[in-house]
Structures are given as structure tokens and as C-alpha cells.
mmCIF file of C-alpha atoms (C1' of nucleotides) and ligand atoms in Angstrom:
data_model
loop_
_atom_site.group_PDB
_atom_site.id
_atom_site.type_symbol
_atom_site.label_atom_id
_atom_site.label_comp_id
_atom_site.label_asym_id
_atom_site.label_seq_id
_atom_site.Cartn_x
_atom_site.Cartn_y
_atom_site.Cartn_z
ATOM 1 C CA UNK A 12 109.870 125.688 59.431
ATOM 2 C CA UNK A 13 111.153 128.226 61.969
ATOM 3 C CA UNK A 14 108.004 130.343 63.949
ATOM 4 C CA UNK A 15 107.636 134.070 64.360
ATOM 5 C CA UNK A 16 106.573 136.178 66.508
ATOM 6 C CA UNK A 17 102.838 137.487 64.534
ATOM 7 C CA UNK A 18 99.989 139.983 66.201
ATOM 8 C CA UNK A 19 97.757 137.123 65.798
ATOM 9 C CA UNK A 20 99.817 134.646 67.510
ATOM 10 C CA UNK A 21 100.413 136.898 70.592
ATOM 11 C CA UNK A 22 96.782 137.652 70.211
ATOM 12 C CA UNK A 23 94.929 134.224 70.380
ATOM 13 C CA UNK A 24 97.940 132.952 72.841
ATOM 14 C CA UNK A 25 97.237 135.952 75.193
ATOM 15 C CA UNK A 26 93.131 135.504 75.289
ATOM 16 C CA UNK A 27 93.750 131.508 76.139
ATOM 17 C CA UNK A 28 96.496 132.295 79.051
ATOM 18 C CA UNK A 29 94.238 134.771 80.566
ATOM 19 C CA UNK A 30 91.044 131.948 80.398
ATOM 20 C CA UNK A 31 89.982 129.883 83.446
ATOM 21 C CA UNK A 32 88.460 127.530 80.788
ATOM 22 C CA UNK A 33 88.917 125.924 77.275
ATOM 23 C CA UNK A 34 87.907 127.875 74.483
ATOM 24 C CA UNK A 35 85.669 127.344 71.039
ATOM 25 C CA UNK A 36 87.227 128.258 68.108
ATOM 26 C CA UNK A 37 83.893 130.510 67.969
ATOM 27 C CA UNK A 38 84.632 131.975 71.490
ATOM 28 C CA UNK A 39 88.326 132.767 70.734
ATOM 29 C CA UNK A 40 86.809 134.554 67.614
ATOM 30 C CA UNK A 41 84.288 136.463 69.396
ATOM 31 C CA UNK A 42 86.951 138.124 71.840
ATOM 32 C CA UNK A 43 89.273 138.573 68.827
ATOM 33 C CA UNK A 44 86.501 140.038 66.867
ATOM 34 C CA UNK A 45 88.027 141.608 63.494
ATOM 35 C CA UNK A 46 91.424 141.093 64.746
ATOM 36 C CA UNK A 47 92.382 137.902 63.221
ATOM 37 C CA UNK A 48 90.679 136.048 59.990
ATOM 38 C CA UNK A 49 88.997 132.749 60.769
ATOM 39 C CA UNK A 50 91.084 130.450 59.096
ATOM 40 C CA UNK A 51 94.150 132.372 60.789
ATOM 41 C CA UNK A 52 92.970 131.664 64.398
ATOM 42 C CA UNK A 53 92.676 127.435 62.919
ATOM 43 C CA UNK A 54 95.904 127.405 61.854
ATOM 44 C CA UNK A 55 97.432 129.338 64.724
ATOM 45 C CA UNK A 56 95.952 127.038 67.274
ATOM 46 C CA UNK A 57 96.763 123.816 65.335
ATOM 47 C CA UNK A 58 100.644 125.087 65.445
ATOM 48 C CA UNK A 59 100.091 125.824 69.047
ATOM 49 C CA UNK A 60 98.891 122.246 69.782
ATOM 50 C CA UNK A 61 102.330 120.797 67.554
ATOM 51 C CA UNK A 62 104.102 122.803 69.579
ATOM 52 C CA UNK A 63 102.829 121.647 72.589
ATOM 53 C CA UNK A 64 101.674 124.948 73.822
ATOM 54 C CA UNK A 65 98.113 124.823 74.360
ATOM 55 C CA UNK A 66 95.918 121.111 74.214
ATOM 56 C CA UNK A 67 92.801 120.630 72.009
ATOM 57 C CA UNK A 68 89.618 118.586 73.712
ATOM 58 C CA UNK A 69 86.870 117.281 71.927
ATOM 59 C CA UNK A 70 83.290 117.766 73.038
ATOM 60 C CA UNK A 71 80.351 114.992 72.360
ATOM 61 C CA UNK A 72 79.370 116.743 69.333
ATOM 62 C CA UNK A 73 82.581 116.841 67.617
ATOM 63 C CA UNK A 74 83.679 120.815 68.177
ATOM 64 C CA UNK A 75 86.765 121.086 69.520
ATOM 65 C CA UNK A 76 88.329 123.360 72.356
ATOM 66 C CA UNK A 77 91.616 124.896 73.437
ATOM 67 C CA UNK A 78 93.254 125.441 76.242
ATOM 68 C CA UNK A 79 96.595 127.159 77.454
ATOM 69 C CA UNK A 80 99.281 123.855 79.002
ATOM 70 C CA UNK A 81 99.252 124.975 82.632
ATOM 71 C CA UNK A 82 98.679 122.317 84.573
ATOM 72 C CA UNK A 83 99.868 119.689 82.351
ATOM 73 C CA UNK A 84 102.301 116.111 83.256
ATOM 74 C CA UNK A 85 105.935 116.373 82.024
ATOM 75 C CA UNK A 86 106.892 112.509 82.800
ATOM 76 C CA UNK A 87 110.393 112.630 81.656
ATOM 77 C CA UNK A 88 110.529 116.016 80.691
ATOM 78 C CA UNK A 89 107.824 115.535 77.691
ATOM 79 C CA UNK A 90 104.659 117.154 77.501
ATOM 80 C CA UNK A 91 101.648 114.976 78.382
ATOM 81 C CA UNK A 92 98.739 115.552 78.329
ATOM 82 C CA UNK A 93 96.596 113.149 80.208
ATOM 83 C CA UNK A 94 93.697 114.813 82.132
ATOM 84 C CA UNK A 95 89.884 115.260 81.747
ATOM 85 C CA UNK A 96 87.621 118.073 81.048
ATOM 86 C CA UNK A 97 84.487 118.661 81.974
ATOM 87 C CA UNK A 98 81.465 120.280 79.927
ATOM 88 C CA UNK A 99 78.304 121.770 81.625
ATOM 89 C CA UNK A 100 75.406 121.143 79.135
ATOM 90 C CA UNK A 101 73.634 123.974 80.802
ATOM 91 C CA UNK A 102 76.276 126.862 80.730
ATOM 92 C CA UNK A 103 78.928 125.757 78.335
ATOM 93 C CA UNK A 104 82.102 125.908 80.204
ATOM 94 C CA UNK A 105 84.800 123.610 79.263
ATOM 95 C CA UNK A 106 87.035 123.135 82.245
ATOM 96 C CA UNK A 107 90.340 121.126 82.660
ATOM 97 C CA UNK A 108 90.269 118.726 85.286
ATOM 98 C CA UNK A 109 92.796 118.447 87.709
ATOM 99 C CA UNK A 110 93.138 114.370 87.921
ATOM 100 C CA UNK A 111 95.952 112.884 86.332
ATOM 101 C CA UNK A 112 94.391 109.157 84.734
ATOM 102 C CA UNK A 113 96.734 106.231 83.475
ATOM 103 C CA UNK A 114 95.117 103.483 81.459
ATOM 104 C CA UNK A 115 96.217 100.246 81.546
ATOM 105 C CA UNK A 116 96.960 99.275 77.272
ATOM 106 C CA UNK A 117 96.782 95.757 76.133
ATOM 107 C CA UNK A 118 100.414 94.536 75.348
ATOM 108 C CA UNK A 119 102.115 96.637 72.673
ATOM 109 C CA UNK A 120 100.152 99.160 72.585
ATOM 110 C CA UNK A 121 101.962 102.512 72.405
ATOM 111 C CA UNK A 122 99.911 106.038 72.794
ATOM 112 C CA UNK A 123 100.405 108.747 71.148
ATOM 113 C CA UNK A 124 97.252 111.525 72.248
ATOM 114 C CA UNK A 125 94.403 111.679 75.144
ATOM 115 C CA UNK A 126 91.574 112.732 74.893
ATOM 116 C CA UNK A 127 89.086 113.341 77.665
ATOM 117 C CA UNK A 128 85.373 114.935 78.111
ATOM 118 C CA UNK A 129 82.677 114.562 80.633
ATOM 119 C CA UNK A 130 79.679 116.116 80.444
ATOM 120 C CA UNK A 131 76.914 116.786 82.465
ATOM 121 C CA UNK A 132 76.071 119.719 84.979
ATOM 122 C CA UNK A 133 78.327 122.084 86.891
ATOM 123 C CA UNK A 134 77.837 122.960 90.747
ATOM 124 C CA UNK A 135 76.137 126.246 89.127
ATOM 125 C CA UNK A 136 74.002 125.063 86.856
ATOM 126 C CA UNK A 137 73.543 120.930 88.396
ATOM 127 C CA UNK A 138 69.282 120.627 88.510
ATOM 128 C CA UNK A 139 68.475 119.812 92.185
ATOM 129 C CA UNK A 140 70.374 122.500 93.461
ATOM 130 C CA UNK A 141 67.340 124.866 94.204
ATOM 131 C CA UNK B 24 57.399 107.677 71.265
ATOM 132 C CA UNK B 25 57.260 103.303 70.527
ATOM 133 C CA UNK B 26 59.753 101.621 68.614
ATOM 134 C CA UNK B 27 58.578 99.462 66.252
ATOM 135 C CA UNK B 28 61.053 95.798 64.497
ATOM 136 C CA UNK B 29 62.375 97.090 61.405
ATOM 137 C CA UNK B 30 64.676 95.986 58.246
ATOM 138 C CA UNK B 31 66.874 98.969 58.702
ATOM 139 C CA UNK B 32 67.274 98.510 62.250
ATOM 140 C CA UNK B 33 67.599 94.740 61.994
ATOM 141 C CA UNK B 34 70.326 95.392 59.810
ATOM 142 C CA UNK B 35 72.238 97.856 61.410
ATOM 143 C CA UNK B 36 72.526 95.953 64.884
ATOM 144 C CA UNK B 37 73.306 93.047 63.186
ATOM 145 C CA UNK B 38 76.381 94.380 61.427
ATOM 146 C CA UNK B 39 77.529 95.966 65.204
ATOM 147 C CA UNK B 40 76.911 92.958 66.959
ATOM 148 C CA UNK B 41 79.019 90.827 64.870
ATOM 149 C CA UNK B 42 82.265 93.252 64.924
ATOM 150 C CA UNK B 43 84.589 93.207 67.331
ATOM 151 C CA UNK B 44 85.050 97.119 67.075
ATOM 152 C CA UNK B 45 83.420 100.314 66.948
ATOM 153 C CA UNK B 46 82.149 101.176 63.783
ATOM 154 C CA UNK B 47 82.141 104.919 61.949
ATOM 155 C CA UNK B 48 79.007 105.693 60.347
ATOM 156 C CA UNK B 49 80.917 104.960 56.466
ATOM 157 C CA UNK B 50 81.963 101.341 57.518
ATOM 158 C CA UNK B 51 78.478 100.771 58.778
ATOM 159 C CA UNK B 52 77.465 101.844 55.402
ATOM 160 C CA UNK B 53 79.930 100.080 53.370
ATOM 161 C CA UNK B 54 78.994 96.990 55.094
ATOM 162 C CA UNK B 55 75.133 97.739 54.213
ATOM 163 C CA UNK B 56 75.451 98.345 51.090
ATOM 164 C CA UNK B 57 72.356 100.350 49.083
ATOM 165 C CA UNK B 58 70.609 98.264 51.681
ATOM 166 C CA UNK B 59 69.667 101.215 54.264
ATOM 167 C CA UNK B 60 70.146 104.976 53.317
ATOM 168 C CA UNK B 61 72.696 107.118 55.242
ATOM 169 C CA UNK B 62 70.509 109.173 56.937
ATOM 170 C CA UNK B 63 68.319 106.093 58.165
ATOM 171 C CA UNK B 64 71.547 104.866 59.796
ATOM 172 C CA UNK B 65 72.660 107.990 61.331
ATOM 173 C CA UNK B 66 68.755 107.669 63.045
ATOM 174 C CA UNK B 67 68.859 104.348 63.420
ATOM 175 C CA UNK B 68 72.284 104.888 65.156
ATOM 176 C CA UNK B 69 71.202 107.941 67.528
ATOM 177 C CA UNK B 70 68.492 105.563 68.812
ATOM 178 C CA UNK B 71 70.252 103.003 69.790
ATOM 179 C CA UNK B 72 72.755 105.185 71.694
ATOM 180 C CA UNK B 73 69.000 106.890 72.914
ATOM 181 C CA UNK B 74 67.970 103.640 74.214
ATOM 182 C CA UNK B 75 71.389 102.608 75.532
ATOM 183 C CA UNK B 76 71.419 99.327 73.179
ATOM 184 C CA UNK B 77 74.942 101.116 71.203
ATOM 185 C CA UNK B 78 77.607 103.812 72.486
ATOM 186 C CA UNK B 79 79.205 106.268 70.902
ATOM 187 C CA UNK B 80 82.735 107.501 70.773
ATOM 188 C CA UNK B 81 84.327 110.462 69.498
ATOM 189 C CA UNK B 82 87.825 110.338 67.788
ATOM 190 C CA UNK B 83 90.701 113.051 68.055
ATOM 191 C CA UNK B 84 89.125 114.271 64.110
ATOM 192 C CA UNK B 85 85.329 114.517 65.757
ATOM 193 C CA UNK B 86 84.381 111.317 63.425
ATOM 194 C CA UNK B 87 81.510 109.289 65.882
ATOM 195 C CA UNK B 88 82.419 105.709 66.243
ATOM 196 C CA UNK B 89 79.594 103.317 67.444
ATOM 197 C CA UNK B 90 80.006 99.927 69.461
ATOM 198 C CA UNK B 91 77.195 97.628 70.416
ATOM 199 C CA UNK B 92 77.134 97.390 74.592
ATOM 200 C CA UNK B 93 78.925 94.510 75.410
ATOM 201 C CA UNK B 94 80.795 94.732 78.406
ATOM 202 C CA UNK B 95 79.503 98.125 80.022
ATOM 203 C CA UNK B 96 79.280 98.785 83.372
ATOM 204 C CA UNK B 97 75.721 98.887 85.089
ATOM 205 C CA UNK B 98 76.045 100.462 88.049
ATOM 206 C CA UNK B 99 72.400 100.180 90.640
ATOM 207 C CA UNK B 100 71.191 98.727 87.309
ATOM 208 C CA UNK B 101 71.549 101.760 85.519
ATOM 209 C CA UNK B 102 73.699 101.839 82.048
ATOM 210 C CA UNK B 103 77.051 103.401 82.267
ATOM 211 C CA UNK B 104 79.771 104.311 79.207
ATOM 212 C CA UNK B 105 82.580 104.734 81.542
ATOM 213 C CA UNK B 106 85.262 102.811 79.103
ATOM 214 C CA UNK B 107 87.457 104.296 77.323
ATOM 215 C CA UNK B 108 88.363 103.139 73.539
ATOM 216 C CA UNK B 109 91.516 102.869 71.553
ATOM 217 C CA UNK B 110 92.188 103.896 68.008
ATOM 218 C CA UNK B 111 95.163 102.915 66.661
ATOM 219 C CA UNK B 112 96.431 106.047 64.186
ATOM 220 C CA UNK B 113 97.723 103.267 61.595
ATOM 221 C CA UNK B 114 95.171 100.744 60.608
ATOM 222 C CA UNK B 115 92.729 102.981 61.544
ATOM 223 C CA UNK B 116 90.811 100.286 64.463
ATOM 224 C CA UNK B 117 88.235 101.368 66.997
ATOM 225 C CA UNK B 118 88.227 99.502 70.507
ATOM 226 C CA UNK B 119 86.640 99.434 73.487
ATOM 227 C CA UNK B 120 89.260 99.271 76.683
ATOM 228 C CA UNK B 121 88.283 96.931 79.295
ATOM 229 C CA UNK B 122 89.347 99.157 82.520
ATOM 230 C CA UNK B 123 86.607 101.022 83.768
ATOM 231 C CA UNK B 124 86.884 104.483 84.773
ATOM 232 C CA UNK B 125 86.266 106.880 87.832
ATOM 233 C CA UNK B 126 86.923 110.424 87.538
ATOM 234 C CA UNK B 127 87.176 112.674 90.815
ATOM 235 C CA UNK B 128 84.995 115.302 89.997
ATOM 236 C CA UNK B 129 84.521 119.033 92.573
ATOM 237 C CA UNK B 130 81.901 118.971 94.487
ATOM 238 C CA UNK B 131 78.202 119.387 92.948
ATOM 239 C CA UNK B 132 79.140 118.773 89.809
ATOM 240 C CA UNK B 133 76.725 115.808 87.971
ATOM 241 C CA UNK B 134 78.038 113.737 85.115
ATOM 242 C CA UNK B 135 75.822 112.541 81.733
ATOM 243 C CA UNK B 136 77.736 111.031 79.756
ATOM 244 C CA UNK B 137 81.897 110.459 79.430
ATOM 245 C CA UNK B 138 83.957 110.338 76.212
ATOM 246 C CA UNK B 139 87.216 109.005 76.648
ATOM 247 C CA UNK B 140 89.793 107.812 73.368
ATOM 248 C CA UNK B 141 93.398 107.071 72.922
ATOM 249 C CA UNK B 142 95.074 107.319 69.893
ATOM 250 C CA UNK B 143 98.387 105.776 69.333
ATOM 251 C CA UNK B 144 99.444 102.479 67.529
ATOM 252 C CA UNK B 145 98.059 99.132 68.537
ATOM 253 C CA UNK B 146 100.503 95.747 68.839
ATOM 254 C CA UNK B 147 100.218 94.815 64.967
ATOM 255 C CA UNK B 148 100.880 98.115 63.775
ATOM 256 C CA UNK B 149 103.364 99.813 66.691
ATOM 257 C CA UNK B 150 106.660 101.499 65.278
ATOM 258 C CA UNK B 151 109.735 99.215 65.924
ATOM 259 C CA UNK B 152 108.059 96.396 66.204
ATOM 260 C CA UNK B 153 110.419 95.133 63.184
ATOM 261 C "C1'" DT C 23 41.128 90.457 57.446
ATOM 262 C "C1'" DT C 24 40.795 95.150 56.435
ATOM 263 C "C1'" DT C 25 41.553 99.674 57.719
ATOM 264 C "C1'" DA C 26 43.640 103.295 60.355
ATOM 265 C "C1'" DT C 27 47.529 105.270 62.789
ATOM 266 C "C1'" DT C 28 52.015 106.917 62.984
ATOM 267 C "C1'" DA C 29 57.070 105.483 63.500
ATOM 268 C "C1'" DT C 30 60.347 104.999 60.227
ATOM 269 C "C1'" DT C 31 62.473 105.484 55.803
ATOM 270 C "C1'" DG C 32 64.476 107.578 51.472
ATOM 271 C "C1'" DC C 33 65.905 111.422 49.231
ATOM 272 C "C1'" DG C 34 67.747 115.821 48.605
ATOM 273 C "C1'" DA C 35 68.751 120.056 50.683
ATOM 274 C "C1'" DC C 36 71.006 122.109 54.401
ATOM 275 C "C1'" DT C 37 74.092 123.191 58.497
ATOM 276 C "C1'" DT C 38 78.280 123.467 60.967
ATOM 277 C "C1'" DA C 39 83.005 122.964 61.822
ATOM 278 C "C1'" DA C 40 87.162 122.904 59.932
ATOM 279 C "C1'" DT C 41 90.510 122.842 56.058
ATOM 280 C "C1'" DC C 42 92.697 124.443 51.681
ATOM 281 C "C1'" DG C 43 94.655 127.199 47.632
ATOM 282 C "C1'" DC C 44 96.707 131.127 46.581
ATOM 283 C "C1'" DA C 45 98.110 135.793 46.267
ATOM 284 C "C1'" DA C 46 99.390 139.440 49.560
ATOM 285 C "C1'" DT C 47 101.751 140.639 53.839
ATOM 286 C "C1'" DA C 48 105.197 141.071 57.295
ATOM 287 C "C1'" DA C 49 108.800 138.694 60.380
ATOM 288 C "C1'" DT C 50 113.413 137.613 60.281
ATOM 289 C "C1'" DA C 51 117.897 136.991 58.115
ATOM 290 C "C1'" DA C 52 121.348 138.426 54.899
ATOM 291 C "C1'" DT D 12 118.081 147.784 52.468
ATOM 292 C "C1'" DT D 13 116.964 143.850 50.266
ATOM 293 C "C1'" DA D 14 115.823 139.051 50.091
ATOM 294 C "C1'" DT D 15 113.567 135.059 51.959
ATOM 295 C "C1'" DT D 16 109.682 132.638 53.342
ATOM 296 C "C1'" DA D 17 106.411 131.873 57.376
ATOM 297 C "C1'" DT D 18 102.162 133.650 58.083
ATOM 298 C "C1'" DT D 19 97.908 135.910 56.959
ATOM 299 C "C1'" DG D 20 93.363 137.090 54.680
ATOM 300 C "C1'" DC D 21 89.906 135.810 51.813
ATOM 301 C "C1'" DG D 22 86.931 132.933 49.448
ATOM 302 C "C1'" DA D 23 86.050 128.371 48.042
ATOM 303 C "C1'" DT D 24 85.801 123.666 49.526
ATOM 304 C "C1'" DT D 25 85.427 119.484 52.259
ATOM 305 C "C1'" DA D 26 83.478 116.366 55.633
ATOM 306 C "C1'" DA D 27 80.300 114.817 58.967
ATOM 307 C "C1'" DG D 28 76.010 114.990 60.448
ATOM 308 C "C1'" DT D 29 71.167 116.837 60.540
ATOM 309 C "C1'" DC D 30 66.564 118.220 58.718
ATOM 310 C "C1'" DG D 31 62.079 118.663 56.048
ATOM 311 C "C1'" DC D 32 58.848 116.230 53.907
ATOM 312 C "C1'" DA D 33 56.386 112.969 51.232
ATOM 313 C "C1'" DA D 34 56.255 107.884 50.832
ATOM 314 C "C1'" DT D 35 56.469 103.468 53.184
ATOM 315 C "C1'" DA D 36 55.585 99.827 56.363
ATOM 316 C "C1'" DA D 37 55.061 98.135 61.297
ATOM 317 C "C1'" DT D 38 51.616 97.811 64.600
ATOM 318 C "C1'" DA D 39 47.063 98.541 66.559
ATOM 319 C "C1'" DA D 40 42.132 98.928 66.027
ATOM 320 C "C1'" DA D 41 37.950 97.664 63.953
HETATM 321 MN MN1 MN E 20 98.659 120.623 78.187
HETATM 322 MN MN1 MN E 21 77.813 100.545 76.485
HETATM 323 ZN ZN1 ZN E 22 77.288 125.036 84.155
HETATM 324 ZN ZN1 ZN E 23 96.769 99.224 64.197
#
DNA sequence: TTTATTATTGCGACTTAATCGCAATAATAA
DNA sequence: TTATTATTGCGATTAAGTCGCAATAATAAA
């Protein structure tokens, strides 16, 4: 299965790149608006994510979000993808985290994905902060 | 808001207590049986997490995965889900990691709650492990 | 013990997020 | 140009979890 080069593609891929933060599929839609179908902007960003082009994070309550592979680890030249995010229960934002983690597997354990999210309160929105 | 001793919840701890993994909402209710309806145990299982008794994990699919609290942290007595878990893509097993994290978070930021899962193969079921 | 209070349950309907089938479209190759 | 097929649009469908509400049962009060 060889890609091409589709509006929607170069669509969806430009409003992630130009994102400080991880999108919802619902945000990504809302900036697209009548753009590019539902389903199309799901199946774009699951190709995306094979190709190792933009990561998926899961929230606590099972939505996902996407973000462009800036920052990302290459150890040995392959895509990794081992980092945090961080999710303000007040405002929303999803953010990528810059720390790097490495956990320590029982024996014979190989991994395959990563998947990080913290939630709690951003230095906007943290209560206490008058 | 007082709790009160009941069959359903009886039930429901008991089956978490005696695994040695996390358990999805459908193996809780295989194990139960007509026993306790599925809505009772998705209650019965947000209550626990509520009073910190169970913890929830999120898979890579946004499926919840529930562990009684064993071997969390406690930090100045208070309750902490700082582990991350393991799910092995093959046989389809839920674990809790020993190694407790610490992320480095900027500055103001607060945390709630952390969700952190691998997914890769575990010992039994790693590739080329002939 | 009996009665009252209300947390909890069972059941079905509902929500939300994401996927799927399939015919139509449009990149790319021939 | 024409052919090939990856990709799209659209509606239907799945899957996981939640919700409303009347019935039940755990606890407290009498
Ligand atoms: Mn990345
Ligand atoms: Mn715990
Ligand atoms: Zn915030
Ligand atoms: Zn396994």
C-alpha cells in the first residue's frame, strides 16, 4: 500500500504541525470544519500514527489525542515514543512533556507502545493560584 | 454520601483481590456471572477507584482495566497511582509494574491522577522466544 | 422488633468515540 | 489518455461506559 499525497492529508497534517498541543479528534474537526468527513480525519490520523508521523495519547476517559513527532527519541535511528503528556482538567490542553522515562520490564519483556497521561491543573488554571 | 456492606460489592472486591492482574470490566463480569448486573459493577467499580480501595488503568484501545491497591505508593499518608502497568498485546494480561514513577513537571503545574501503560509482549508470549 | 430512610441495584435506554462497508473520487503510474 | 487502486464521503454499526428510574435491601431510628 503506497501513500499519496490527498487535500485531507496535507490538511489535518498541517493543523497538528502548527499546534503547541495534542489534538481531539473533535478539535482537529472543528478547525477542519467541512473540509474533511469524519471518518476521513480517523483514518488519516491512524495512517499517520503507522507511519510514525504524529503519536496518539490516551486521556483518563478513553478519548484519544494527536500530536505532530517533534520532539520525539530516535534510539537507534527508530522512532520512540516514550514521553508524558499532561491534561489540565480545567482548560483542556493536552501537552507533550519534555521528559524522556525508561521503565525497568521484568525479564523478557519486550515493548512495543507508551503511553503516558497526567492530569491535573496547569500553571493557568492550578486552584491556589489567586 | 455513606457506604453501606453489600452482595454486589462483596463480590466484586473479592474477585479483584484474588487476581493477580487488572481486570476489564467483561472479565469482572464473566467471573460474576448473572450474579451482579453490568451497570452495578461499572458503579461498584467507580467507587472503589472513588474511595481509593481499586485503580484504574487505561489501555492503548481506551478499554478501563481495574486492580485492587496492593502495592501503591502512599506518600505523607496520602494514596498515590504512580505505577505504571503492562499489557502484553498477545495473551491479552494486565499488570501492575513495580517501579514507581516521578515525572518532572513546569513549574505550577498540579497533578490528580497519572495513567501510565505499556504494551508489548510479556516473557511467555515474546516473539523469538522459540 | 418494627418501621423509616436512603444507598444501592437491576433493567433498559442512551451517549460518545471510533470503526466499517461500499460506492464514488482522485492520486499516481502506465 | 487511460488504467489502477489508495483514499474519501456517507451512513450504518460497534463498543464501552453512563444514566434515569422504579424496586430492593442495608442501616438507622423508633
Ligand atoms: Mn512522536
Ligand atoms: Mn493503587
Ligand atoms: Zn489549564
Ligand atoms: Zn503475554
Amino acid at each position: 500500500m503506497k501513500r499519496r499525497n490527498t487535500q485531507a492529508q496535507a490538511a489535518v497534517l498541517q493543523v497538528l504541525k502548527s499546534s503547541d498541543r495534542a489534538l481531539s479528534h473533535e478539535q482537529l474537526q472543528a478547525e477542519l470544519g467541512t473540509k474533511v468527513d469524519r471518518a476521513t480525519i480517523y483514518r488519516v490520523l491512524n495512517r499517520f500514527c503507522e507511519d510514525g508521523l504524529v503519536h496518539k495519547a490516551m486521556d483518563d476517559d478513553g478519548k484519544q489525542y494527536f500530536a505532530y513527532c517533534a520532539g520525539c527519541d530516535k534510539p537507534n535511528n527508530k522512532h520512540s515514543h516514550n514521553h508524558f503528556h499532561f491534561k489540565c482538567r480545567q482548560c483542556g490542553k493536552v501537552e507533550c512533556l519534555q521528559h524522556k522515562m525508561h521503565i525497568p520490564l521484568p525479564a523478557g519483556y519486550v515493548v512495543t507502545d507508551f503511553n503516558g497521561m497526567i492530569s491535573g491543573y496547569c500553571n493557568r488554571c492550578a486552584p491556589g493560584e489567586a
